[in-house]
Tab-separated table of N, CA and C in Angstrom:
chain	number	residue	atom	x	y	z
A	1	UNK	N	97.351	81.352	15.257
A	1	UNK	CA	97.444	80.724	13.955
A	1	UNK	C	98.575	81.334	13.126
A	2	UNK	N	98.578	82.667	13.031
A	2	UNK	CA	99.586	83.338	12.242
A	2	UNK	C	100.974	83.081	12.820
A	3	UNK	N	101.089	83.101	14.162
A	3	UNK	CA	102.380	82.873	14.803
A	3	UNK	C	102.875	81.459	14.512
A	4	UNK	N	101.988	80.467	14.610
A	4	UNK	CA	102.371	79.084	14.322
A	4	UNK	C	102.836	78.935	12.877
A	5	UNK	N	102.125	79.598	11.973
A	5	UNK	CA	102.493	79.549	10.562
A	5	UNK	C	103.881	80.149	10.347
A	6	UNK	N	104.134	81.323	10.975
A	6	UNK	CA	105.423	81.976	10.820
A	6	UNK	C	106.544	81.144	11.439
A	7	UNK	N	106.281	80.567	12.613
A	7	UNK	CA	107.298	79.743	13.265
A	7	UNK	C	107.621	78.520	12.421
A	8	UNK	N	106.596	77.869	11.871
A	8	UNK	CA	106.858	76.684	11.050
A	8	UNK	C	107.643	77.049	9.797
A	9	UNK	N	107.343	78.217	9.218
A	9	UNK	CA	108.118	78.656	8.049
A	9	UNK	C	109.543	79.008	8.431
A	10	UNK	N	109.731	79.627	9.602
A	10	UNK	CA	111.080	79.926	10.055
A	10	UNK	C	111.863	78.641	10.278
A	11	UNK	N	111.199	77.632	10.831
A	11	UNK	CA	111.861	76.349	11.045
A	11	UNK	C	112.305	75.771	9.711
A	12	UNK	N	111.461	75.848	8.711
A	12	UNK	CA	111.790	75.282	7.412
A	12	UNK	C	112.958	76.023	6.775
A	13	UNK	N	113.001	77.346	6.951
A	13	UNK	CA	114.066	78.133	6.356
A	13	UNK	C	115.391	77.896	7.069
A	14	UNK	N	115.358	77.791	8.395
A	14	UNK	CA	116.591	77.659	9.159
A	14	UNK	C	117.080	76.229	9.272
A	15	UNK	N	116.337	75.303	8.789
A	15	UNK	CA	116.700	73.893	8.915
A	15	UNK	C	117.458	73.466	7.676
A	16	UNK	N	118.645	72.922	7.862
A	16	UNK	CA	119.421	72.415	6.744
A	16	UNK	C	119.279	70.894	6.757
A	17	UNK	N	118.682	70.353	5.720
A	17	UNK	CA	118.439	68.927	5.690
A	17	UNK	C	119.345	68.278	4.653
A	18	UNK	N	120.080	67.270	5.097
A	18	UNK	CA	120.949	66.501	4.217
A	18	UNK	C	120.615	65.037	4.440
A	19	UNK	N	120.136	64.381	3.399
A	19	UNK	CA	119.793	62.970	3.467
A	19	UNK	C	118.920	62.651	4.673
A	20	UNK	N	117.838	63.370	4.814
A	20	UNK	CA	116.854	63.148	5.876
A	20	UNK	C	117.461	63.281	7.277
A	21	UNK	N	118.480	64.092	7.392
A	21	UNK	CA	119.100	64.296	8.693
A	21	UNK	C	119.176	65.792	8.982
A	22	UNK	N	118.622	66.196	10.095
A	22	UNK	CA	118.637	67.594	10.467
A	22	UNK	C	120.012	67.964	11.012
A	23	UNK	N	120.546	69.056	10.554
A	23	UNK	CA	121.816	69.526	11.101
A	23	UNK	C	121.569	70.488	12.249
A	24	UNK	N	120.818	71.544	11.988
A	24	UNK	CA	120.639	72.546	13.029
A	24	UNK	C	119.428	73.423	12.736
A	25	UNK	N	118.680	73.720	13.777
A	25	UNK	CA	117.588	74.688	13.696
A	25	UNK	C	117.869	75.723	14.769
A	26	UNK	N	117.796	76.988	14.422
A	26	UNK	CA	118.067	78.059	15.380
A	26	UNK	C	116.820	78.904	15.581
A	27	UNK	N	116.507	79.166	16.832
A	27	UNK	CA	115.377	80.018	17.203
A	27	UNK	C	115.900	81.207	17.996
A	28	UNK	N	115.263	82.346	17.785
A	28	UNK	CA	115.609	83.563	18.507
A	28	UNK	C	114.365	84.085	19.216
A	29	UNK	N	114.553	84.799	20.325
A	29	UNK	CA	113.381	85.337	21.031
A	29	UNK	C	112.725	86.459	20.236
A	30	UNK	N	111.527	86.771	20.639
A	30	UNK	CA	110.758	87.817	19.982
A	30	UNK	C	111.400	89.185	20.234
A	31	UNK	N	111.798	89.847	19.161
A	31	UNK	CA	112.360	91.196	19.288
A	31	UNK	C	111.282	92.180	19.743
A	32	UNK	N	110.041	91.932	19.326
A	32	UNK	CA	108.939	92.830	19.700
A	32	UNK	C	108.763	92.869	21.210
A	33	UNK	N	108.896	91.719	21.867
A	33	UNK	CA	108.747	91.668	23.322
A	33	UNK	C	109.819	92.525	23.997
A	34	UNK	N	111.065	92.377	23.544
A	34	UNK	CA	112.145	93.152	24.145
A	34	UNK	C	112.013	94.643	23.826
A	35	UNK	N	111.502	94.963	22.651
A	35	UNK	CA	111.288	96.383	22.310
A	35	UNK	C	110.197	97.004	23.178
A	36	UNK	N	109.130	96.229	23.469
A	36	UNK	CA	108.072	96.738	24.364
A	36	UNK	C	108.627	96.986	25.755
A	37	UNK	N	109.397	96.043	26.278
A	37	UNK	CA	109.975	96.202	27.613
A	37	UNK	C	110.960	97.367	27.619
A	38	UNK	N	111.754	97.501	26.562
A	38	UNK	CA	112.698	98.611	26.457
A	38	UNK	C	111.961	99.949	26.468
A	39	UNK	N	110.866	100.040	25.748
A	39	UNK	CA	110.074	101.276	25.712
A	39	UNK	C	109.570	101.643	27.108
A	40	UNK	N	109.038	100.664	27.825
A	40	UNK	CA	108.541	100.917	29.185
A	40	UNK	C	109.695	101.362	30.090
A	41	UNK	N	110.830	100.691	29.989
A	41	UNK	CA	111.988	101.053	30.810
A	41	UNK	C	112.475	102.467	30.507
A	42	UNK	N	112.495	102.826	29.230
A	42	UNK	CA	112.923	104.183	28.860
A	42	UNK	C	111.942	105.236	29.362
A	43	UNK	N	110.654	104.916	29.337
A	43	UNK	CA	109.659	105.854	29.879
A	43	UNK	C	109.854	106.054	31.385
A	44	UNK	N	110.093	104.974	32.115
A	44	UNK	CA	110.345	105.092	33.555
A	44	UNK	C	111.662	105.824	33.821
A	45	UNK	N	112.669	105.582	32.988
A	45	UNK	CA	113.943	106.284	33.136
A	45	UNK	C	113.738	107.784	32.955
A	46	UNK	N	112.991	108.147	31.913
A	46	UNK	CA	112.714	109.568	31.656
A	46	UNK	C	111.919	110.190	32.798
A	47	UNK	N	110.928	109.467	33.327
A	47	UNK	CA	110.139	110.021	34.434
A	47	UNK	C	110.994	110.142	35.696
A	48	UNK	N	111.949	109.220	35.886
A	48	UNK	CA	112.858	109.316	37.025
A	48	UNK	C	113.768	110.523	36.918
A	49	UNK	N	114.274	110.773	35.706
A	49	UNK	CA	115.113	111.951	35.487
A	49	UNK	C	114.307	113.218	35.754
A	50	UNK	N	113.087	113.257	35.267
A	50	UNK	CA	112.228	114.434	35.464
A	50	UNK	C	111.928	114.628	36.948
A	51	UNK	N	111.648	113.531	37.653
A	51	UNK	CA	111.350	113.610	39.087
A	51	UNK	C	112.584	114.080	39.858
A	52	UNK	N	113.763	113.565	39.518
A	52	UNK	CA	114.998	113.989	40.185
A	52	UNK	C	115.302	115.450	39.889
A	53	UNK	N	115.034	115.876	38.669
A	53	UNK	CA	115.250	117.269	38.283
A	53	UNK	C	114.361	118.210	39.106
A	54	UNK	N	113.165	117.725	39.460
A	54	UNK	CA	112.239	118.517	40.276
A	54	UNK	C	112.548	118.432	41.768
A	55	UNK	N	113.644	117.773	42.138
A	55	UNK	CA	114.103	117.795	43.517
A	55	UNK	C	113.730	116.604	44.383
A	56	UNK	N	113.084	115.607	43.839
A	56	UNK	CA	112.731	114.443	44.648
A	56	UNK	C	113.835	113.401	44.541
A	57	UNK	N	114.304	112.938	45.694
A	57	UNK	CA	115.410	111.987	45.747
A	57	UNK	C	115.081	110.633	45.139
A	58	UNK	N	113.835	110.226	45.221
A	58	UNK	CA	113.434	108.919	44.678
A	58	UNK	C	113.638	108.854	43.164
A	59	UNK	N	113.632	109.974	42.517
A	59	UNK	CA	113.838	110.017	41.071
A	59	UNK	C	115.183	109.447	40.661
A	60	UNK	N	116.219	109.665	41.486
A	60	UNK	CA	117.547	109.127	41.186
A	60	UNK	C	117.516	107.599	41.181
A	61	UNK	N	116.858	107.022	42.164
A	61	UNK	CA	116.730	105.565	42.244
A	61	UNK	C	115.996	105.026	41.016
A	62	UNK	N	114.898	105.692	40.639
A	62	UNK	CA	114.081	105.226	39.517
A	62	UNK	C	114.872	105.272	38.216
A	63	UNK	N	115.545	106.396	37.931
A	63	UNK	CA	116.248	106.451	36.646
A	63	UNK	C	117.474	105.544	36.620
A	64	UNK	N	118.107	105.307	37.770
A	64	UNK	CA	119.247	104.387	37.783
A	64	UNK	C	118.802	102.943	37.540
A	65	UNK	N	117.759	102.508	38.235
A	65	UNK	CA	117.288	101.128	38.087
A	65	UNK	C	116.748	100.883	36.686
A	66	UNK	N	115.862	101.757	36.211
A	66	UNK	CA	115.266	101.537	34.898
A	66	UNK	C	116.245	101.845	33.764
A	67	UNK	N	117.243	102.692	34.025
A	67	UNK	CA	118.304	102.889	33.046
A	67	UNK	C	119.115	101.615	32.872
A	68	UNK	N	119.391	100.923	33.991
A	68	UNK	CA	120.092	99.641	33.929
A	68	UNK	C	119.262	98.604	33.179
A	69	UNK	N	117.961	98.546	33.469
A	69	UNK	CA	117.083	97.619	32.744
A	69	UNK	C	117.049	97.950	31.250
A	70	UNK	N	117.109	99.229	30.910
A	70	UNK	CA	117.128	99.631	29.501
A	70	UNK	C	118.381	99.106	28.809
A	71	UNK	N	119.526	99.234	29.477
A	71	UNK	CA	120.781	98.735	28.914
A	71	UNK	C	120.703	97.222	28.719
A	72	UNK	N	120.174	96.507	29.711
A	72	UNK	CA	120.041	95.052	29.597
A	72	UNK	C	119.147	94.660	28.422
A	73	UNK	N	118.066	95.402	28.208
A	73	UNK	CA	117.183	95.093	27.085
A	73	UNK	C	117.845	95.384	25.747
A	74	UNK	N	118.660	96.410	25.673
A	74	UNK	CA	119.408	96.684	24.440
A	74	UNK	C	120.380	95.539	24.177
A	75	UNK	N	121.042	95.046	25.227
A	75	UNK	CA	121.957	93.908	25.080
A	75	UNK	C	121.204	92.691	24.575
A	76	UNK	N	120.001	92.446	25.090
A	76	UNK	CA	119.215	91.281	24.668
A	76	UNK	C	118.780	91.381	23.211
A	77	UNK	N	118.772	92.577	22.648
A	77	UNK	CA	118.421	92.749	21.241
A	77	UNK	C	119.592	92.474	20.299
A	78	UNK	N	120.794	92.389	20.838
A	78	UNK	CA	121.963	92.134	20.000
A	78	UNK	C	121.945	90.695	19.477
A	79	UNK	N	122.518	90.473	18.296
A	79	UNK	CA	122.545	89.122	17.727
A	79	UNK	C	123.288	88.138	18.636
A	80	UNK	N	122.757	86.936	18.731
A	80	UNK	CA	123.326	85.827	19.503
A	80	UNK	C	123.417	86.068	21.006
A	81	UNK	N	122.669	87.038	21.519
A	81	UNK	CA	122.619	87.233	22.964
A	81	UNK	C	121.743	86.167	23.603
A	82	UNK	N	120.719	85.742	22.894
A	82	UNK	CA	119.767	84.769	23.422
A	82	UNK	C	119.267	83.940	22.234
A	83	UNK	N	119.434	82.630	22.299
A	83	UNK	CA	119.040	81.770	21.177
A	83	UNK	C	118.860	80.344	21.658
A	84	UNK	N	118.281	79.528	20.794
A	84	UNK	CA	118.155	78.089	21.015
A	84	UNK	C	118.502	77.400	19.705
A	85	UNK	N	119.475	76.487	19.744
A	85	UNK	CA	119.858	75.712	18.565
A	85	UNK	C	119.583	74.246	18.855
A	86	UNK	N	118.838	73.611	17.968
A	86	UNK	CA	118.557	72.184	18.092
A	86	UNK	C	119.381	71.444	17.051
A	87	UNK	N	120.128	70.465	17.517
A	87	UNK	CA	120.957	69.643	16.629
A	87	UNK	C	120.593	68.178	16.840
A	88	UNK	N	121.168	67.318	16.033
A	88	UNK	CA	120.901	65.879	16.157
A	88	UNK	C	121.339	65.324	17.504
A	89	UNK	N	122.505	65.737	17.981
A	89	UNK	CA	123.073	65.137	19.182
A	89	UNK	C	122.943	65.993	20.438
A	90	UNK	N	122.575	67.266	20.293
A	90	UNK	CA	122.492	68.158	21.444
A	90	UNK	C	121.634	69.373	21.131
A	91	UNK	N	121.312	70.110	22.183
A	91	UNK	CA	120.728	71.430	21.978
A	91	UNK	C	121.611	72.422	22.711
A	92	UNK	N	121.671	73.605	22.142
A	92	UNK	CA	122.513	74.665	22.681
A	92	UNK	C	121.633	75.878	22.888
A	93	UNK	N	121.820	76.532	24.019
A	93	UNK	CA	121.076	77.765	24.241
A	93	UNK	C	122.018	78.817	24.783
A	94	UNK	N	121.749	80.055	24.425
A	94	UNK	CA	122.566	81.169	24.877
A	94	UNK	C	121.743	82.080	25.769
A	95	UNK	N	122.335	82.453	26.876
A	95	UNK	CA	121.719	83.413	27.803
A	95	UNK	C	122.711	84.552	27.990
A	96	UNK	N	122.373	85.705	27.521
A	96	UNK	CA	123.217	86.896	27.614
A	96	UNK	C	124.667	86.555	27.271
A	97	UNK	N	124.847	85.996	26.073
A	97	UNK	CA	126.146	85.663	25.487
A	97	UNK	C	126.875	84.509	26.180
A	98	UNK	N	126.208	83.777	27.064
A	98	UNK	CA	126.816	82.582	27.667
A	98	UNK	C	126.199	81.361	27.020
A	99	UNK	N	127.043	80.528	26.431
A	99	UNK	CA	126.588	79.359	25.687
A	99	UNK	C	126.537	78.144	26.609
A	100	UNK	N	125.438	77.380	26.498
A	100	UNK	CA	125.268	76.142	27.249
A	100	UNK	C	124.861	75.044	26.270
A	101	UNK	N	125.571	73.922	26.302
A	101	UNK	CA	125.241	72.782	25.448
A	101	UNK	C	124.790	71.621	26.323
A	102	UNK	N	123.713	70.966	25.903
A	102	UNK	CA	123.185	69.811	26.633
A	102	UNK	C	122.986	68.687	25.621
A	103	UNK	N	123.575	67.555	25.878
A	103	UNK	CA	123.407	66.392	25.000
A	103	UNK	C	122.034	65.780	25.247
A	104	UNK	N	121.383	65.365	24.156
A	104	UNK	CA	120.055	64.754	24.278
A	104	UNK	C	120.112	63.524	25.176
A	105	UNK	N	121.209	62.790	25.101
A	105	UNK	CA	121.309	61.554	25.884
A	105	UNK	C	121.416	61.814	27.387
A	106	UNK	N	121.720	63.062	27.784
A	106	UNK	CA	121.797	63.415	29.204
A	106	UNK	C	120.453	63.831	29.793
A	107	UNK	N	119.458	64.041	28.920
A	107	UNK	CA	118.157	64.553	29.368
A	107	UNK	C	117.207	63.402	29.702
A	108	UNK	N	116.628	63.476	30.874
A	108	UNK	CA	115.631	62.482	31.291
A	108	UNK	C	114.272	62.827	30.705
A	109	UNK	N	113.836	64.071	30.901
A	109	UNK	CA	112.539	64.497	30.380
A	109	UNK	C	112.448	66.021	30.337
A	110	UNK	N	111.504	66.495	29.552
A	110	UNK	CA	111.175	67.920	29.486
A	110	UNK	C	109.796	68.112	30.089
A	111	UNK	N	109.595	69.246	30.735
A	111	UNK	CA	108.271	69.568	31.256
A	111	UNK	C	108.151	71.073	31.437
A	112	UNK	N	106.931	71.515	31.615
A	112	UNK	CA	106.693	72.937	31.860
A	112	UNK	C	106.845	73.196	33.346
A	113	UNK	N	107.666	74.178	33.665
A	113	UNK	CA	107.883	74.588	35.043
A	113	UNK	C	107.182	75.932	35.225
A	114	UNK	N	106.371	76.031	36.245
A	114	UNK	CA	105.628	77.261	36.502
A	114	UNK	C	106.134	77.905	37.779
A	115	UNK	N	106.514	79.152	37.663
A	115	UNK	CA	106.931	79.932	38.816
A	115	UNK	C	105.790	80.889	39.146
A	116	UNK	N	105.160	80.678	40.270
A	116	UNK	CA	104.041	81.538	40.684
A	116	UNK	C	104.544	82.597	41.649
A	117	UNK	N	104.048	83.799	41.440
A	117	UNK	CA	104.391	84.892	42.339
A	117	UNK	C	103.151	85.739	42.575
A	118	UNK	N	103.318	86.801	43.298
A	118	UNK	CA	102.197	87.639	43.741
A	118	UNK	C	101.365	88.188	42.585
A	119	UNK	N	101.988	88.495	41.475
A	119	UNK	CA	101.292	89.155	40.372
A	119	UNK	C	100.981	88.218	39.209
A	120	UNK	N	101.090	86.921	39.409
A	120	UNK	CA	100.794	85.976	38.333
A	120	UNK	C	101.766	84.817	38.346
A	121	UNK	N	102.074	84.341	37.168
A	121	UNK	CA	103.011	83.226	37.077
A	121	UNK	C	103.784	83.285	35.760
A	122	UNK	N	104.915	82.615	35.757
A	122	UNK	CA	105.768	82.530	34.583
A	122	UNK	C	105.923	81.059	34.245
A	123	UNK	N	105.692	80.711	32.986
A	123	UNK	CA	105.865	79.326	32.538
A	123	UNK	C	107.110	79.234	31.667
A	124	UNK	N	107.924	78.219	31.964
A	124	UNK	CA	109.130	77.986	31.185
A	124	UNK	C	109.253	76.492	30.899
A	125	UNK	N	109.947	76.179	29.815
A	125	UNK	CA	110.220	74.785	29.492
A	125	UNK	C	111.528	74.409	30.182
A	126	UNK	N	111.451	73.350	30.989
A	126	UNK	CA	112.625	72.900	31.723
A	126	UNK	C	112.860	71.419	31.514
A	127	UNK	N	113.957	70.925	32.061
A	127	UNK	CA	114.269	69.510	31.919
A	127	UNK	C	114.987	69.021	33.163
A	128	UNK	N	114.960	67.713	33.310
A	128	UNK	CA	115.708	67.024	34.344
A	128	UNK	C	116.773	66.178	33.666
A	129	UNK	N	117.930	66.110	34.293
A	129	UNK	CA	119.008	65.274	33.783
A	129	UNK	C	118.819	63.839	34.264
A	130	UNK	N	119.364	62.915	33.497
A	130	UNK	CA	119.350	61.514	33.909
A	130	UNK	C	120.266	61.343	35.122
A	131	UNK	N	119.995	60.304	35.893
A	131	UNK	CA	120.853	59.987	37.033
A	131	UNK	C	122.264	59.696	36.534
A	132	UNK	N	123.242	60.162	37.280
A	132	UNK	CA	124.631	59.899	36.925
A	132	UNK	C	125.266	60.945	36.023
A	133	UNK	N	124.473	61.872	35.496
A	133	UNK	CA	125.027	62.929	34.646
A	133	UNK	C	125.670	63.971	35.552
A	134	UNK	N	126.902	64.324	35.234
A	134	UNK	CA	127.616	65.301	36.045
A	134	UNK	C	127.101	66.707	35.718
A	135	UNK	N	126.629	67.401	36.742
A	135	UNK	CA	126.088	68.751	36.561
A	135	UNK	C	126.710	69.687	37.595
A	136	UNK	N	126.498	70.977	37.393
A	136	UNK	CA	127.083	71.976	38.285
A	136	UNK	C	126.340	72.015	39.628
A	137	UNK	N	126.945	72.683	40.592
A	137	UNK	CA	126.317	72.846	41.912
A	137	UNK	C	125.015	73.620	41.791
A	138	UNK	N	124.976	74.583	40.864
A	138	UNK	CA	123.762	75.382	40.677
A	138	UNK	C	122.596	74.502	40.245
A	139	UNK	N	122.863	73.546	39.365
A	139	UNK	CA	121.811	72.641	38.909
A	139	UNK	C	121.309	71.799	40.076
A	140	UNK	N	122.227	71.366	40.948
A	140	UNK	CA	121.806	70.584	42.111
A	140	UNK	C	120.896	71.400	43.019
A	141	UNK	N	121.112	72.707	43.120
A	141	UNK	CA	120.228	73.571	43.908
A	141	UNK	C	118.845	73.673	43.267
A	142	UNK	N	118.789	73.669	41.933
A	142	UNK	CA	117.516	73.749	41.224
A	142	UNK	C	116.633	72.542	41.506
A	143	UNK	N	117.224	71.398	41.828
A	143	UNK	CA	116.448	70.178	42.082
A	143	UNK	C	115.412	70.396	43.180
A	144	UNK	N	115.670	71.344	44.060
A	144	UNK	CA	114.726	71.621	45.154
A	144	UNK	C	113.389	72.140	44.625
A	145	UNK	N	113.383	72.743	43.438
A	145	UNK	CA	112.138	73.259	42.867
A	145	UNK	C	111.538	72.288	41.857
A	146	UNK	N	112.147	71.112	41.682
A	146	UNK	CA	111.578	70.072	40.841
A	146	UNK	C	112.038	70.060	39.401
A	147	UNK	N	112.984	70.920	39.063
A	147	UNK	CA	113.484	70.965	37.688
A	147	UNK	C	114.981	71.257	37.750
A	148	UNK	N	115.754	70.642	36.882
A	148	UNK	CA	117.204	70.848	36.919
A	148	UNK	C	117.630	72.143	36.241
A	149	UNK	N	117.047	72.431	35.096
A	149	UNK	CA	117.402	73.643	34.367
A	149	UNK	C	116.245	73.998	33.451
A	150	UNK	N	116.229	75.218	32.938
A	150	UNK	CA	115.142	75.604	32.028
A	150	UNK	C	115.645	76.629	31.022
A	151	UNK	N	114.897	76.740	29.942
A	151	UNK	CA	115.183	77.728	28.907
A	151	UNK	C	114.640	79.072	29.363
A	152	UNK	N	115.352	80.124	29.056
A	152	UNK	CA	114.973	81.454	29.534
A	152	UNK	C	113.865	82.103	28.716
A	153	UNK	N	113.560	81.549	27.558
A	153	UNK	CA	112.585	82.168	26.663
A	153	UNK	C	111.809	81.073	25.957
A	154	UNK	N	110.731	81.469	25.261
A	154	UNK	CA	109.987	80.504	24.449
A	154	UNK	C	110.261	80.710	22.965
A	155	UNK	N	111.117	81.657	22.634
A	155	UNK	CA	111.620	81.861	21.271
A	155	UNK	C	110.500	82.047	20.255
A	156	UNK	N	109.532	82.884	20.611
A	156	UNK	CA	108.444	83.215	19.703
A	156	UNK	C	107.341	82.182	19.629
A	157	UNK	N	107.418	81.137	20.444
A	157	UNK	CA	106.395	80.085	20.444
A	157	UNK	C	105.615	80.123	21.752
A	158	UNK	N	104.499	79.423	21.761
A	158	UNK	CA	103.787	79.192	23.015
A	158	UNK	C	104.603	78.166	23.813
A	159	UNK	N	104.455	78.189	25.110
A	159	UNK	CA	105.200	77.260	25.966
A	159	UNK	C	104.920	75.811	25.590
A	160	UNK	N	103.651	75.489	25.327
A	160	UNK	CA	103.289	74.117	24.951
A	160	UNK	C	103.918	73.710	23.620
A	161	UNK	N	104.000	74.647	22.675
A	161	UNK	CA	104.622	74.356	21.380
A	161	UNK	C	106.111	74.041	21.542
A	162	UNK	N	106.796	74.852	22.363
A	162	UNK	CA	108.217	74.623	22.591
A	162	UNK	C	108.435	73.299	23.311
A	163	UNK	N	107.595	72.995	24.293
A	163	UNK	CA	107.697	71.712	24.996
A	163	UNK	C	107.528	70.552	24.021
A	164	UNK	N	106.547	70.647	23.153
A	164	UNK	CA	106.291	69.609	22.163
A	164	UNK	C	107.496	69.445	21.224
A	165	UNK	N	108.072	70.550	20.790
A	165	UNK	CA	109.230	70.520	19.904
A	165	UNK	C	110.427	69.859	20.587
A	166	UNK	N	110.672	70.214	21.835
A	166	UNK	CA	111.805	69.635	22.564
A	166	UNK	C	111.590	68.141	22.796
A	167	UNK	N	110.375	67.755	23.174
A	167	UNK	CA	110.079	66.337	23.382
A	167	UNK	C	110.188	65.547	22.073
A	168	UNK	N	109.784	66.173	20.969
A	168	UNK	CA	109.889	65.524	19.657
A	168	UNK	C	111.349	65.258	19.301
A	169	UNK	N	112.216	66.249	19.520
A	169	UNK	CA	113.636	66.061	19.227
A	169	UNK	C	114.261	65.028	20.167
A	170	UNK	N	113.842	65.023	21.422
A	170	UNK	CA	114.345	64.030	22.368
A	170	UNK	C	113.935	62.621	21.928
A	171	UNK	N	112.673	62.464	21.527
A	171	UNK	CA	112.177	61.156	21.057
A	171	UNK	C	112.898	60.729	19.777
A	172	UNK	N	113.125	61.666	18.855
A	172	UNK	CA	113.850	61.347	17.616
A	172	UNK	C	115.273	60.874	17.919
A	173	UNK	N	115.929	61.543	18.853
A	173	UNK	CA	117.287	61.141	19.220
A	173	UNK	C	117.287	59.738	19.822
A	174	UNK	N	116.352	59.463	20.722
A	174	UNK	CA	116.276	58.138	21.342
A	174	UNK	C	115.943	57.063	20.311
A	175	UNK	N	115.074	57.414	19.354
A	175	UNK	CA	114.712	56.468	18.301
A	175	UNK	C	115.921	56.142	17.427
A	176	UNK	N	116.689	57.156	17.050
A	176	UNK	CA	117.884	56.941	16.228
A	176	UNK	C	118.903	56.093	16.966
A	177	UNK	N	119.079	56.356	18.251
A	177	UNK	CA	120.051	55.573	19.041
A	177	UNK	C	119.607	54.123	19.167
A	178	UNK	N	118.299	53.892	19.319
A	178	UNK	CA	117.828	52.516	19.487
A	178	UNK	C	117.962	51.725	18.183
A	179	UNK	N	117.883	52.399	17.035
A	179	UNK	CA	118.046	51.713	15.745
A	179	UNK	C	119.476	51.256	15.508
A	180	UNK	N	120.445	51.974	16.111
A	180	UNK	CA	121.851	51.633	15.884
A	180	UNK	C	122.393	50.665	16.921
A	181	UNK	N	121.586	50.188	17.827
A	181	UNK	CA	122.058	49.243	18.852
A	181	UNK	C	121.864	47.835	18.424
């Protein structure tokens, strides 16, 4: 409840409305999540250093791997490293400072994609492109798993909330286009 309230207020603050037309809404991932992961990585890094100092070779591997993960988490905490921007004509998302823009008219549908593994599963919001849309070779490889591309984060929302928001913007775009035809 509290999270939904905060997200809706953030949407209202970040949304610039001019004559009933949305310009842009920007969402950022939860900093708390990255801080928790960073803390765990730093603890493992410290234990790896301590283990290596005590003469065990595995300690070097542990502090190198978790030290790298710590650096990656610090990068993810930097501004504009990871975001989602919703606009009238497209949505833009950033993954580790790489910007990707997708036009609403190129999207066929949004759905939740679940990746199951040994220790549980990960749910992400993904989409399929319409037929005839030119996409990269990597996207064509993704088709084997049933989704063309997906967002890397839920930006402080539940997966279902983000899916609903994306579908709402897609429907609004299609509705606006159909009115002008």
